[in-house]
Coordinates of C-alpha atoms in Angstrom, one line a residue:
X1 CA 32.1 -24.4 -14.3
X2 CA 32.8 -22.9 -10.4
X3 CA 30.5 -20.1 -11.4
X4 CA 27.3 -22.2 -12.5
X5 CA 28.2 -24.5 -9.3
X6 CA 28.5 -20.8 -7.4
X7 CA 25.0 -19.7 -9.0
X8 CA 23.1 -23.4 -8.0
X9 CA 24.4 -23.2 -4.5
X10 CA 23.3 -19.7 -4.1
X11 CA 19.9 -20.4 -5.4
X12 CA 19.4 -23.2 -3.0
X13 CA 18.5 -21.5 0.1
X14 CA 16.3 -19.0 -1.9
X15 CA 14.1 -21.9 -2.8
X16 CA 14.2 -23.5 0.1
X17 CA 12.7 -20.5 1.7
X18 CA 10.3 -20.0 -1.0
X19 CA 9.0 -23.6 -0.4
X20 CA 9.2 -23.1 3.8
X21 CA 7.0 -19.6 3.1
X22 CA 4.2 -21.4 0.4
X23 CA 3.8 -24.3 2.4
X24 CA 3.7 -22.5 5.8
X25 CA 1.8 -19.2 5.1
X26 CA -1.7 -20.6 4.1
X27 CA -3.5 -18.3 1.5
X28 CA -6.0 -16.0 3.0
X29 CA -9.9 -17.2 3.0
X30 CA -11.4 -14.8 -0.1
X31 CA -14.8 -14.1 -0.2
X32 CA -16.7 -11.8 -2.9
X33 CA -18.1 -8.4 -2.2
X34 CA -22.0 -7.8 -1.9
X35 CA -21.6 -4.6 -4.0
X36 CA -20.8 -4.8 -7.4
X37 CA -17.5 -2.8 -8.9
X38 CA -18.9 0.7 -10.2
X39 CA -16.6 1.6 -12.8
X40 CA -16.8 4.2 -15.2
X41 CA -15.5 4.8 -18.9
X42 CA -13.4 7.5 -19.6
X43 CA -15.3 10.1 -21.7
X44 CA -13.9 11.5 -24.7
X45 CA -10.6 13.6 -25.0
X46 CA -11.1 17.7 -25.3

């Protein structure tokens, strides 16, 4: 029982600091490239 009360309190800051990081770190504005991808297939093996 002392170690799942050990592994909760442990976690607690973690997540705490998770939430403090997603809720203060706003994502990045994304916008989409003018140039499509050029991508290739690999040809057949030799």
């Amino acid at each position: 029982m002392r170690a799942l009360i050990a592994a909760a309190l442990g976690l607690v800051p973690v997540l705490l600091l998770m939430l403090l990081l997603a809720v203060t770190d706003p994502a990045p504005e994304g916008h989409t490239s003018p140039e499509p991808l050029l991508t290739t297939v690999p040809g057949p093996k030799k």
